[in-house]
Coordinates of C-alpha atoms in Angstrom, one line a residue:
M1 CA -28.2 31.1 20.5
S2 CA -26.4 31.5 17.1
E3 CA -25.3 34.6 15.7
H4 CA -26.7 33.5 12.2
A5 CA -30.4 34.3 11.7
D6 CA -31.0 31.7 8.9
P7 CA -30.4 28.0 9.8
A8 CA -30.3 27.1 6.1
H9 CA -28.4 29.8 4.6
G10 CA -26.1 28.9 1.7
R11 CA -27.5 25.3 1.3
P12 CA -28.3 23.8 -2.1
S13 CA -31.6 22.0 -2.8
R14 CA -32.0 18.5 -1.4
R15 CA -30.5 15.6 -3.4
H16 CA -30.4 11.8 -3.0
E17 CA -27.1 10.1 -3.5
V18 CA -25.5 6.8 -2.4
G19 CA -21.8 6.1 -2.0
D20 CA -20.9 9.7 -3.1
T21 CA -17.7 11.1 -1.7
H22 CA -18.3 14.6 0.1
L23 CA -14.9 15.4 1.4
E24 CA -12.6 15.8 -1.6
G25 CA -11.8 19.4 -2.2
R26 CA -13.7 20.7 0.8
G27 CA -12.0 23.0 3.2
A28 CA -11.1 22.4 6.9
V29 CA -9.5 24.5 9.5
V30 CA -7.8 23.2 12.5
V31 CA -7.5 25.9 15.3
V32 CA -4.9 25.2 18.0
V33 CA -5.9 27.2 21.1
S34 CA -2.8 27.6 23.2
S35 CA -1.3 30.8 24.6
S36 CA 2.1 29.0 25.0
A37 CA 2.2 27.7 21.5
A38 CA 1.0 31.1 20.1
S39 CA 3.9 32.9 21.9
G40 CA 6.4 30.3 20.7
T41 CA 7.3 29.1 24.4
A42 CA 5.9 25.6 23.7
E43 CA 5.7 23.3 20.8
D44 CA 2.2 22.4 19.4
R45 CA 2.1 18.7 18.8
C46 CA -1.7 18.6 18.3
G47 CA -2.2 20.7 15.2
P48 CA 0.0 18.8 12.9
L49 CA -1.6 15.5 13.9
L50 CA -5.2 16.8 13.0
R51 CA -4.0 18.6 9.8
D52 CA -2.2 15.4 8.5
W53 CA -5.3 13.2 9.3
L54 CA -7.8 15.6 7.5
R55 CA -5.4 16.0 4.5
G56 CA -5.5 12.1 4.3
R57 CA -9.2 12.3 4.0
G58 CA -8.9 14.6 0.9
L59 CA -9.6 17.9 2.6
D60 CA -7.8 21.2 2.0
V61 CA -6.5 22.0 5.5
T62 CA -5.5 25.3 7.2
L63 CA -3.8 25.4 10.6
R64 CA -4.2 28.3 12.9
V65 CA -2.6 28.8 16.3
I66 CA -4.1 31.4 18.6
P67 CA -3.9 32.2 22.3
D68 CA -6.7 31.5 24.8
G69 CA -9.1 34.3 25.3
P70 CA -11.2 36.6 23.2
E71 CA -9.3 35.9 20.0
V72 CA -11.1 32.5 19.9
L73 CA -14.4 34.0 19.3
E74 CA -13.1 36.6 16.9
L75 CA -11.5 33.9 14.7
L76 CA -14.6 31.6 14.8
R77 CA -16.9 34.4 13.8
N78 CA -14.6 35.1 10.8
L79 CA -14.3 31.5 9.8
T80 CA -18.1 31.1 9.9
S81 CA -19.0 34.5 8.2
A82 CA -18.7 32.9 4.6
S83 CA -21.2 30.7 3.0
G84 CA -21.4 28.2 0.2
P85 CA -18.0 26.8 -1.2
A86 CA -16.1 29.5 0.5
A87 CA -17.0 28.3 4.0
P88 CA -14.8 25.5 5.6
R89 CA -16.8 22.2 5.9
F90 CA -14.9 21.5 9.3
V91 CA -13.5 23.6 11.9
I92 CA -11.8 21.5 14.6
T93 CA -10.4 23.1 17.7
T94 CA -7.9 21.7 20.1
G95 CA -7.2 23.3 23.5
G96 CA -9.0 25.7 25.8
T97 CA -11.7 23.3 27.0
G98 CA -10.8 23.0 30.7
L99 CA -11.6 24.9 33.8
N100 CA -8.9 27.5 33.7
S101 CA -10.2 31.2 33.6
D102 CA -9.0 31.6 30.0
D103 CA -10.5 28.4 28.8
V104 CA -13.3 29.9 26.6
T105 CA -13.3 27.7 23.5
P106 CA -16.6 25.9 24.1
E107 CA -18.3 29.3 25.1
S108 CA -17.0 30.9 21.9
T109 CA -18.0 27.9 19.8
A110 CA -21.6 27.8 21.3
R111 CA -22.1 31.4 20.2
V112 CA -21.6 30.7 16.6
L113 CA -23.3 27.3 16.3
E114 CA -26.9 27.1 15.0
R115 CA -27.5 23.5 16.2
E116 CA -25.5 21.2 18.5
S117 CA -24.6 17.6 18.1
P118 CA -24.5 16.3 21.7
G119 CA -24.0 12.8 20.6
I120 CA -20.7 13.6 19.2
M121 CA -19.4 14.8 22.5
H122 CA -20.9 11.9 24.4
A123 CA -18.8 9.6 22.1
L124 CA -15.7 11.6 22.6
W125 CA -16.1 11.5 26.4
S126 CA -16.8 7.8 26.3
A127 CA -13.6 7.3 24.3
G128 CA -11.5 9.4 26.7
L129 CA -12.9 7.7 29.7
Q130 CA -11.4 4.4 28.6
K131 CA -7.9 6.0 29.1
T132 CA -8.3 8.6 31.9
P133 CA -11.0 9.8 34.3
T134 CA -10.1 13.4 33.7
A135 CA -11.6 13.1 30.2
V136 CA -15.0 14.3 31.5
M137 CA -13.5 17.5 32.4
S138 CA -13.3 18.6 28.8
R139 CA -16.3 21.1 28.3
G140 CA -16.2 20.9 24.5
V141 CA -19.3 21.3 22.2
A142 CA -20.0 20.2 18.6
G143 CA -22.5 21.2 16.0
H144 CA -22.9 23.1 12.9
T145 CA -23.6 26.5 11.4
G146 CA -24.7 26.7 7.7
Q147 CA -22.4 24.0 6.0
T148 CA -19.7 24.2 8.6
F149 CA -19.4 21.5 11.3
M150 CA -17.3 22.5 14.4
V151 CA -16.2 20.3 17.2
N152 CA -13.9 21.1 20.2
L153 CA -11.1 18.5 21.2
P154 CA -9.0 18.6 24.2
G155 CA -5.4 20.0 24.1
S156 CA -3.6 16.8 24.6
R157 CA -2.3 14.4 21.9
G158 CA -4.2 11.5 23.6
G159 CA -7.5 13.4 23.5
V160 CA -6.9 14.4 19.9
K161 CA -6.2 10.8 18.9
D162 CA -9.5 9.8 20.6
G163 CA -11.3 12.4 18.7
M164 CA -9.9 11.3 15.3
T165 CA -10.9 7.8 16.0
V166 CA -14.5 8.9 16.9
L167 CA -14.8 11.4 14.1
D168 CA -13.1 9.6 11.3
P169 CA -16.0 7.3 10.2
L170 CA -18.5 10.2 10.5
L171 CA -16.8 12.9 8.5
D172 CA -18.1 11.9 5.0
H173 CA -21.6 11.4 6.4
I174 CA -21.5 14.7 8.2
S175 CA -20.5 16.4 5.0
A176 CA -23.1 14.8 3.0
Q177 CA -25.9 15.8 5.4
L178 CA -24.7 19.4 5.5
E179 CA -25.1 19.4 1.8
D180 CA -28.7 18.0 2.2
V181 CA -27.9 14.7 0.6
H182 CA -30.2 12.0 1.6
G183 CA -29.7 8.1 1.7
H184 CA -26.1 8.7 2.1
G185 CA -23.5 6.2 3.5
E186 CA -25.4 3.2 4.9
D187 CA -22.2 1.2 5.3
R188 CA -20.0 2.7 8.0
S189 CA -17.9 -0.4 8.6
V190 CA -14.5 1.3 7.5
T191 CA -12.6 3.6 9.8
R192 CA -9.0 4.5 10.3
S193 CA -6.5 4.1 13.0
A194 CA -5.0 7.0 14.8
Q195 CA -2.0 6.8 12.5
G196 CA -4.1 7.1 9.5
E197 CA -4.3 3.7 8.1
V198 CA -7.9 2.5 6.9
V199 CA -8.9 -0.6 8.9
P200 CA -12.1 -2.5 9.1
A201 CA -14.1 -1.8 12.2
A202 CA -13.8 -4.6 14.7
V203 CA -17.0 -6.8 15.0
P204 CA -16.0 -9.3 17.7
E205 CA -18.2 -12.4 18.3
S206 CA -18.6 -11.2 22.0
P207 CA -17.2 -8.6 24.1
G208 CA -13.4 -8.9 24.4
H209 CA -13.1 -11.6 21.7
A210 CA -11.1 -11.2 18.5
E211 CA -9.2 -13.5 16.2
R212 CA -5.5 -14.0 16.4
T213 CA -2.7 -15.5 14.3
D214 CA -2.2 -19.3 14.2
V215 CA 1.0 -20.1 16.0
P216 CA 2.4 -23.2 17.6
G217 CA 0.6 -23.8 20.8
H218 CA -2.4 -21.5 20.0
D219 CA -5.8 -22.6 18.6
A220 CA -7.1 -20.7 15.7
A221 CA -10.3 -19.9 17.6
P222 CA -10.8 -16.4 18.9
A223 CA -9.0 -15.6 22.1
A224 CA -10.7 -14.2 25.1
G225 CA -9.4 -10.7 26.0
T226 CA -7.6 -10.0 22.8
V227 CA -7.5 -6.8 20.8
G228 CA -6.8 -7.0 17.2
A229 CA -7.3 -9.4 14.3
R230 CA -5.8 -12.3 12.5
V231 CA -2.8 -11.3 10.4
P232 CA -4.2 -11.7 6.7
A233 CA -2.0 -13.4 4.1
A234 CA -1.3 -10.0 2.6
A235 CA 0.3 -8.8 5.8
A236 CA 2.5 -11.8 6.5
S237 CA 4.8 -13.7 4.1
S238 CA 4.1 -17.3 3.2
S239 CA 6.2 -19.8 5.0
D240 CA 9.6 -21.0 3.8
D241 CA 8.1 -24.4 3.6
D242 CA 6.0 -23.4 0.7
A243 CA 8.9 -21.5 -1.1
A244 CA 10.9 -22.9 -3.9
P245 CA 14.1 -24.7 -2.6
G246 CA 16.9 -22.2 -1.9
A247 CA 14.6 -19.2 -2.4
E248 CA 14.7 -16.4 0.1
P249 CA 11.4 -15.1 1.4
S250 CA 10.1 -11.8 0.2
A251 CA 9.4 -10.6 3.6
G252 CA 9.8 -11.9 7.2
E253 CA 7.2 -14.1 8.7
V254 CA 4.6 -12.7 11.2
L255 CA 3.8 -15.5 13.5
L256 CA 1.9 -13.3 16.0
A257 CA 1.0 -9.6 16.4
L258 CA -1.3 -9.5 19.4
V259 CA -2.7 -7.3 22.3
T260 CA -4.1 -9.5 24.9
T261 CA -5.2 -9.9 28.5
D262 CA -3.7 -13.3 28.7
P263 CA -0.4 -13.9 30.7
L264 CA 2.7 -13.9 28.4
D265 CA 5.3 -16.7 28.2
A266 CA 8.9 -15.9 27.0
A267 CA 9.7 -19.5 26.4
E268 CA 6.5 -20.0 24.5
A269 CA 7.3 -17.1 22.2
Q270 CA 10.9 -18.3 21.5
R271 CA 9.7 -21.8 20.7
A272 CA 7.2 -20.4 18.2
V273 CA 9.7 -18.7 16.1
Q274 CA 12.2 -21.5 16.0
H275 CA 13.0 -23.0 12.5
P276 CA 15.7 -25.3 11.0
R277 CA 17.0 -22.4 8.9
C278 CA 17.3 -20.0 11.7
G279 CA 20.6 -20.0 13.7
A280 CA 19.7 -17.2 16.0
V281 CA 16.7 -16.8 18.4
V282 CA 16.5 -13.5 20.3
G283 CA 13.8 -12.7 22.9
F284 CA 12.9 -9.6 24.8
S285 CA 10.6 -9.5 27.8
G286 CA 9.3 -6.2 29.2
V287 CA 8.9 -6.9 32.9
I288 CA 7.1 -4.8 35.5
R289 CA 9.7 -3.3 38.0
D290 CA 9.2 -1.9 41.5
H291 CA 10.3 1.7 40.5
D292 CA 9.7 4.3 37.8
G293 CA 11.0 7.8 37.0
G294 CA 13.2 7.8 39.9
K295 CA 10.4 6.8 42.5
D296 CA 10.3 3.6 44.3
G297 CA 7.4 1.6 45.6
V298 CA 5.6 0.8 42.5
T299 CA 3.1 -2.1 43.5
A300 CA 1.0 -2.6 40.4
L301 CA 0.3 -1.4 36.9
E302 CA -2.9 -1.4 34.8
Y303 CA -2.6 -1.1 31.0
S304 CA -5.3 0.2 29.0
A305 CA -5.5 0.0 25.1
H306 CA -7.1 2.1 22.5
P307 CA -9.6 0.3 20.3
S308 CA -7.1 0.5 17.4
A309 CA -4.1 -1.0 19.4
G310 CA -4.5 -4.5 17.8
E311 CA -4.5 -3.2 14.3
V312 CA -1.5 -0.9 15.0
M313 CA 0.4 -3.7 16.5
R314 CA -0.2 -5.8 13.3
D315 CA 1.0 -3.0 11.1
V316 CA 4.1 -2.4 13.3
V317 CA 5.1 -6.0 13.2
G318 CA 4.4 -6.2 9.4
E319 CA 6.6 -3.2 8.9
I320 CA 9.6 -4.8 10.6
A321 CA 8.9 -7.9 8.7
S322 CA 9.1 -6.0 5.4
A323 CA 12.4 -4.5 6.5
H324 CA 13.9 -7.9 7.5
P325 CA 13.1 -10.6 4.8
D326 CA 14.9 -13.4 6.7
V327 CA 13.3 -13.2 10.1
R328 CA 10.4 -14.9 11.9
L329 CA 8.5 -12.5 14.3
W330 CA 6.3 -13.0 17.4
A331 CA 5.0 -10.1 19.4
A332 CA 2.4 -9.7 22.1
H333 CA 1.6 -6.9 24.6
R334 CA -0.4 -7.6 27.6
I335 CA -3.2 -5.2 29.0
G336 CA -5.2 -5.2 32.2
A337 CA -3.9 -5.4 35.8
L338 CA -0.3 -6.6 36.2
A339 CA 1.9 -7.0 39.3
V340 CA 5.7 -6.4 39.8
G341 CA 7.5 -9.2 38.0
D342 CA 4.8 -9.7 35.3
S343 CA 5.7 -9.6 31.6
A344 CA 3.9 -6.7 29.8
L345 CA 5.7 -7.3 26.5
E346 CA 7.1 -10.3 24.8
V347 CA 9.0 -10.2 21.4
A348 CA 10.8 -13.0 19.9
V349 CA 12.8 -12.9 16.6
A350 CA 14.5 -15.8 14.8
A351 CA 16.9 -15.2 11.9
G352 CA 19.8 -16.9 10.0
H353 CA 22.4 -14.9 11.9
R354 CA 22.5 -13.2 15.4
R355 CA 23.1 -9.6 14.0
E356 CA 19.9 -9.5 12.0
A357 CA 18.0 -11.2 14.9
F358 CA 19.2 -8.5 17.4
E359 CA 18.6 -5.7 15.2
A360 CA 15.1 -6.7 14.3
C361 CA 14.2 -7.4 17.8
A362 CA 15.4 -4.0 19.0
Q363 CA 13.7 -2.1 16.1
L364 CA 10.4 -4.0 16.8
V365 CA 10.4 -3.3 20.6
D366 CA 11.1 0.5 19.9
L367 CA 8.5 0.7 17.3
I368 CA 5.8 -0.9 19.5
K369 CA 6.4 1.5 22.3
E370 CA 6.5 4.4 20.0
R371 CA 3.3 3.7 18.1
V372 CA 1.0 1.1 19.7
P373 CA -1.5 3.2 21.7
I374 CA -1.3 1.6 25.1
W375 CA -1.2 3.5 28.3
K376 CA -0.4 2.4 31.9
R377 CA -1.6 3.4 35.3
Q378 CA 1.0 3.0 38.0
S379 CA 0.0 2.5 41.7
F380 CA 2.6 3.2 44.5
E381 CA 3.0 2.0 48.1
D382 CA 2.0 5.5 49.4
G383 CA -1.4 5.3 47.7
Q384 CA -0.4 7.5 44.9
H385 CA -0.8 6.7 41.2
N386 CA 0.0 8.3 37.8
W387 CA -0.7 7.7 34.2
V388 CA 2.1 7.1 31.7
G389 CA 1.8 7.5 27.9
L390 CA -1.4 9.6 27.8
D391 CA 0.5 12.4 25.9
A392 CA 2.2 10.2 23.5

């Protein structure tokens, strides 16, 4: 039951608009619920992620860090006590949604909501379950009071990234409905990656299919088990064969940027980047080993990818191409079940000279591991398993 008596307080009369923007200039508050972050004994890594994302959508964002416990309800009451333009359009919390005795964020939020939006939470749980079974332990709620929409996200960076992916294409539509705008936003085909780039929502021909870049040895047809999209002309440079004689390319050539379930072949990758003008070909193979983190007995790994992984991979490879105009790049990350000895990542770089080839290859591998949202579940001989990368 909400503490607000009037479900429609502060709302304007109904309007009908199409294609209007309902985020610019509205306010948003990110609430980090963490006793350790509030006391300064731990670094908060979730709040800045949410703040930067919301600012990128045109919202005026305030970041608050408070401890678990009764302060959560006190703050949420204060934030929702205003009406009209003074009220924040969004209040997004992170943390305090688990089963610990002081995890009271969901209960505090429910007390100030007028109406809940359970579909939002179902979408968040579904996205989280693609990475870890513990996603269902989050007890978060979502809904609105007046013209303020509130949602609880987990306190992990992985959970926050999933929340951003689910919520991003909905923000403008939610804001419009809270202003009683009708007929708003029929086309929701544009979303953003977890890193903030605007990308078209994938519409594969069938489950597990997407287009990929034309490279020697690959057909242009969609490849089964791939995540991502064909690298467009704007993202990859034209071939040297089309350039004027003696001219240097304006950016390196992206031959492949792919996340796939197919086995990877180092020799195929290096053949693909070869070119008469390139005197150096460098390859990297990320191979599954039988130990990790000081523990022996790794028997298998299973890689999972965020829905945005293919687009992020394309952006990462394109970034390295822009930084190295004289290189040819091929990169693929495998997902799914892999055994010890299988290759999870293949990168091949060709350049005029060895120094640039080595540098571009090292930078590309590091950037893929840093940015592309892929996680792995490791299985050990003793029957135990762990997840790696979920907090990245």
